[in-house]
């Protein structure tokens, strides 16, 4: 999955698994600047100024050595302009090290050169708008595709050594071609390989049935909710 890949990428660039240099947050629709950077939070007897994970991470990176990776899952689920605020400018390559005055503390704040932001998003989520253009031009994009044809998955498939498993994977690959060609869906809706990345010892007809019956089929029903014939 995307999260697994993002963390492995960070560890690879660090040269070791150092979780002190990797921070992970997940955006959602009620996530705000006050949660992410700094803001007042209610207490029993009033309000207290609290710093958020990105503020704390940048401060840590500024006094540390080497690269630091901030991973944001579901980055397109949040109101990005609201969450980043004045830091939208500071995350640009050419603006790293420049300062802006924070809204609540009135202190000068900068995003260090050694902080790398990795954002993860699912383009198949119909309920969400695509990523803000102002933020889009501050990122480079990589599309993660199903890896059923990759050497590593083929090796895993050989370890499983199960004819039913092979038949299911063959069916999913054909199904993905149908999904890609569907004008209302497309490549972003293809079924990923992570559904089938199990411990080889756990692969049996019962496990495969449960994956298809309770995960894949309900998703296809959602895809073709207005076309029962195609769903069937």
Short mmCIF file of C-alpha atoms in Angstrom, two decimals:
data_model
loop_
_atom_site.label_atom_id
_atom_site.label_comp_id
_atom_site.label_asym_id
_atom_site.label_seq_id
_atom_site.Cartn_x
_atom_site.Cartn_y
_atom_site.Cartn_z
CA UNK A 1 0.00 0.00 0.00
CA UNK A 2 0.89 3.70 -0.26
CA UNK A 3 1.76 4.11 3.43
CA UNK A 4 4.10 1.12 3.38
CA UNK A 5 5.87 2.45 0.27
CA UNK A 6 6.19 5.97 1.71
CA UNK A 7 7.80 4.72 4.93
CA UNK A 8 10.13 2.38 3.04
CA UNK A 9 11.14 5.29 0.77
CA UNK A 10 11.94 7.43 3.83
CA UNK A 11 13.98 4.63 5.47
CA UNK A 12 15.82 4.01 2.21
CA UNK A 13 16.83 7.67 1.84
CA UNK A 14 17.83 7.79 5.52
CA UNK A 15 19.95 4.67 5.12
CA UNK A 16 18.33 3.02 8.15
CA UNK A 17 15.01 2.63 9.93
CA UNK A 18 15.08 5.73 12.12
CA UNK A 19 11.55 6.56 13.29
CA UNK A 20 12.80 9.64 15.14
CA UNK A 21 13.23 11.26 11.72
CA UNK A 22 9.89 10.14 10.26
CA UNK A 23 6.53 11.66 11.29
CA UNK A 24 3.15 10.38 10.09
CA UNK A 25 -0.22 12.19 10.19
CA UNK A 26 -3.54 11.65 8.46
CA UNK A 27 -5.66 14.55 7.21
CA UNK A 28 -9.45 14.58 7.49
CA UNK A 29 -12.19 17.09 6.77
CA UNK A 30 -12.15 18.71 10.22
CA UNK A 31 -8.34 18.90 10.46
CA UNK A 32 -7.18 22.51 10.82
CA UNK A 33 -4.22 24.89 11.04
CA UNK A 34 -4.60 24.78 14.82
CA UNK A 35 -4.18 20.98 14.76
CA UNK A 36 -1.28 21.00 12.29
CA UNK A 37 0.80 24.10 13.15
CA UNK A 38 -0.21 25.95 16.32
CA UNK A 39 -3.41 27.17 17.96
CA UNK A 40 -5.45 27.54 21.10
CA UNK A 41 -7.10 24.45 22.55
CA UNK A 42 -9.78 24.43 25.29
CA UNK A 43 -8.81 23.32 28.80
CA UNK A 44 -10.80 22.95 32.02
CA UNK A 45 -10.25 26.59 32.95
CA UNK A 46 -9.78 28.39 29.63
CA UNK A 47 -7.57 28.01 26.58
CA UNK A 48 -3.98 26.90 26.09
CA UNK A 49 -1.66 27.51 23.13
CA UNK A 50 -0.56 24.14 21.72
CA UNK A 51 1.89 23.39 18.94
CA UNK A 52 1.02 20.84 16.27
CA UNK A 53 3.03 17.97 14.76
CA UNK A 54 4.40 19.92 11.78
CA UNK A 55 5.60 22.80 13.97
CA UNK A 56 7.31 20.39 16.39
CA UNK A 57 8.82 18.34 13.55
CA UNK A 58 10.31 21.40 11.83
CA UNK A 59 11.83 22.57 15.10
CA UNK A 60 13.36 19.14 15.65
CA UNK A 61 14.73 18.99 12.09
CA UNK A 62 16.25 22.45 12.45
CA UNK A 63 18.45 21.33 15.35
CA UNK A 64 19.11 17.85 13.96
CA UNK A 65 21.34 16.45 11.23
CA UNK A 66 20.43 14.71 8.00
CA UNK A 67 17.05 14.31 6.30
CA UNK A 68 13.66 14.33 8.00
CA UNK A 69 10.48 12.98 6.39
CA UNK A 70 6.96 14.19 7.15
CA UNK A 71 4.34 11.81 5.69
CA UNK A 72 0.76 13.03 5.21
CA UNK A 73 -1.77 10.29 4.48
CA UNK A 74 -5.06 11.21 2.73
CA UNK A 75 -3.63 14.64 1.91
CA UNK A 76 -6.61 15.50 -0.34
CA UNK A 77 -9.13 14.88 2.47
CA UNK A 78 -8.20 18.09 4.26
CA UNK A 79 -8.85 21.74 3.37
CA UNK A 80 -5.23 22.31 2.39
CA UNK A 81 -5.25 26.11 2.28
CA UNK A 82 -6.83 26.17 5.74
CA UNK A 83 -4.40 23.61 7.18
CA UNK A 84 -1.15 25.04 5.80
CA UNK A 85 -2.06 28.72 6.05
CA UNK A 86 0.98 30.96 5.56
CA UNK A 87 3.22 27.87 5.36
CA UNK A 88 1.90 27.13 1.87
CA UNK A 89 4.62 29.46 0.60
CA UNK A 90 7.35 28.16 2.91
CA UNK A 91 7.18 24.52 1.76
CA UNK A 92 8.36 25.49 -1.76
CA UNK A 93 11.92 24.45 -2.67
CA UNK A 94 12.98 28.02 -3.35
CA UNK A 95 11.43 29.37 -0.12
CA UNK A 96 13.01 26.93 2.33
CA UNK A 97 14.73 28.84 5.09
CA UNK A 98 12.62 31.95 4.48
CA UNK A 99 10.49 33.09 7.43
CA UNK A 100 6.83 33.95 7.84
CA UNK A 101 5.08 35.25 10.95
CA UNK A 102 2.83 32.64 12.54
CA UNK A 103 -0.81 33.57 13.05
CA UNK A 104 -1.09 32.84 16.80
CA UNK A 105 2.43 33.20 18.24
CA UNK A 106 3.56 36.09 15.98
CA UNK A 107 6.98 34.42 15.86
CA UNK A 108 9.08 34.06 12.68
CA UNK A 109 8.90 30.45 11.44
CA UNK A 110 10.62 28.65 8.58
CA UNK A 111 10.55 25.15 7.07
CA UNK A 112 14.10 23.72 7.10
CA UNK A 113 15.83 22.56 3.93
CA UNK A 114 16.18 19.03 5.35
CA UNK A 115 12.41 18.45 5.77
CA UNK A 116 10.84 16.38 2.98
CA UNK A 117 7.05 16.15 2.74
CA UNK A 118 5.47 13.01 1.28
CA UNK A 119 1.73 13.28 0.59
CA UNK A 120 -0.45 10.22 -0.10
CA UNK A 121 -3.83 10.34 -1.82
CA UNK A 122 -6.35 8.01 -3.41
CA UNK A 123 -7.51 9.45 -6.73
CA UNK A 124 -10.43 7.00 -6.89
CA UNK A 125 -12.33 8.65 -4.01
CA UNK A 126 -15.31 10.26 -5.77
CA UNK A 127 -16.41 12.21 -2.69
CA UNK A 128 -13.30 14.41 -2.64
CA UNK A 129 -12.07 17.28 -4.78
CA UNK A 130 -8.73 16.87 -6.48
CA UNK A 131 -5.76 18.46 -4.79
CA UNK A 132 -5.56 22.26 -4.62
CA UNK A 133 -3.63 23.67 -7.63
CA UNK A 134 -1.61 25.96 -5.35
CA UNK A 135 -0.36 22.90 -3.48
CA UNK A 136 -0.11 20.72 -6.59
CA UNK A 137 2.67 22.83 -8.08
CA UNK A 138 4.68 22.43 -4.86
CA UNK A 139 4.82 18.64 -5.23
CA UNK A 140 6.08 16.11 -7.73
CA UNK A 141 3.69 13.25 -8.45
CA UNK A 142 4.18 9.49 -8.72
CA UNK A 143 1.31 7.16 -9.64
CA UNK A 144 1.26 3.85 -7.77
CA UNK A 145 -0.20 1.09 -9.95
CA UNK A 146 -1.22 -2.51 -9.18
CA UNK A 147 1.91 -4.69 -9.27
CA UNK A 148 0.47 -8.07 -10.25
CA UNK A 149 2.92 -8.31 -13.16
CA UNK A 150 5.99 -7.27 -11.15
CA UNK A 151 8.89 -9.65 -10.50
CA UNK A 152 8.38 -9.41 -6.72
CA UNK A 153 4.70 -10.34 -6.93
CA UNK A 154 5.49 -13.23 -9.31
CA UNK A 155 8.07 -14.46 -6.81
CA UNK A 156 5.50 -14.22 -4.02
CA UNK A 157 2.96 -16.07 -6.19
CA UNK A 158 5.45 -18.89 -6.67
CA UNK A 159 5.94 -19.09 -2.90
CA UNK A 160 2.16 -19.38 -2.43
CA UNK A 161 2.05 -22.18 -5.01
CA UNK A 162 -1.75 -22.41 -5.09
CA UNK A 163 -3.72 -22.97 -8.31
CA UNK A 164 -6.86 -21.27 -6.96
CA UNK A 165 -4.78 -18.22 -5.99
CA UNK A 166 -3.28 -18.11 -9.50
CA UNK A 167 -6.75 -18.28 -11.04
CA UNK A 168 -8.06 -15.46 -8.84
CA UNK A 169 -5.08 -13.22 -9.69
CA UNK A 170 -5.56 -13.96 -13.38
CA UNK A 171 -9.21 -12.91 -13.04
CA UNK A 172 -8.32 -9.69 -11.21
CA UNK A 173 -5.81 -8.73 -13.93
CA UNK A 174 -8.53 -9.18 -16.59
CA UNK A 175 -11.02 -7.28 -14.41
CA UNK A 176 -8.58 -4.37 -14.09
CA UNK A 177 -8.45 -4.08 -17.88
CA UNK A 178 -12.26 -3.73 -17.89
CA UNK A 179 -12.07 -1.07 -15.16
CA UNK A 180 -9.38 0.88 -17.04
CA UNK A 181 -11.49 0.96 -20.22
CA UNK A 182 -14.67 2.07 -18.41
CA UNK A 183 -15.23 5.77 -19.13
CA UNK A 184 -16.78 6.43 -15.70
CA UNK A 185 -13.88 4.74 -13.88
CA UNK A 186 -10.39 4.49 -15.39
CA UNK A 187 -6.96 3.45 -14.18
CA UNK A 188 -7.29 5.09 -10.76
CA UNK A 189 -10.04 2.61 -9.83
CA UNK A 190 -8.05 -0.56 -10.57
CA UNK A 191 -7.86 -3.18 -7.81
CA UNK A 192 -4.51 -3.18 -6.04
CA UNK A 193 -2.27 -6.11 -5.23
CA UNK A 194 -2.24 -5.38 -1.48
CA UNK A 195 -5.59 -7.19 -1.07
CA UNK A 196 -3.73 -10.41 -1.86
CA UNK A 197 -0.41 -9.84 -0.06
CA UNK A 198 -0.88 -12.43 2.68
CA UNK A 199 1.38 -14.81 4.51
CA UNK A 200 1.78 -17.63 1.93
CA UNK A 201 0.75 -20.14 4.63
CA UNK A 202 -2.60 -18.34 5.06
CA UNK A 203 -3.62 -18.56 1.40
CA UNK A 204 -6.46 -21.05 0.96
CA UNK A 205 -9.92 -21.16 -0.64
CA UNK A 206 -11.60 -19.82 2.50
CA UNK A 207 -9.30 -16.79 2.73
CA UNK A 208 -9.66 -16.01 -0.98
CA UNK A 209 -13.45 -16.37 -0.75
CA UNK A 210 -13.60 -13.84 2.10
CA UNK A 211 -11.43 -11.32 0.20
CA UNK A 212 -13.64 -11.59 -2.88
CA UNK A 213 -16.99 -11.75 -1.09
CA UNK A 214 -16.45 -9.02 1.50
CA UNK A 215 -13.90 -6.68 -0.10
CA UNK A 216 -13.72 -6.94 -3.90
CA UNK A 217 -17.37 -7.65 -4.79
CA UNK A 218 -18.84 -4.82 -2.62
CA UNK A 219 -16.37 -2.44 -4.28
CA UNK A 220 -17.47 -3.56 -7.75
CA UNK A 221 -21.09 -3.11 -6.70
CA UNK A 222 -20.24 0.50 -5.82
CA UNK A 223 -18.38 0.99 -9.13
CA UNK A 224 -21.36 -0.17 -11.23
CA UNK A 225 -24.21 0.77 -8.89
CA UNK A 226 -26.17 2.04 -11.91
CA UNK A 227 -25.40 -0.94 -14.16
CA UNK A 228 -26.41 -4.20 -12.51
CA UNK A 229 -25.76 -6.21 -15.65
CA UNK A 230 -22.15 -5.10 -15.82
CA UNK A 231 -21.70 -5.65 -12.09
CA UNK A 232 -23.01 -9.21 -12.40
#
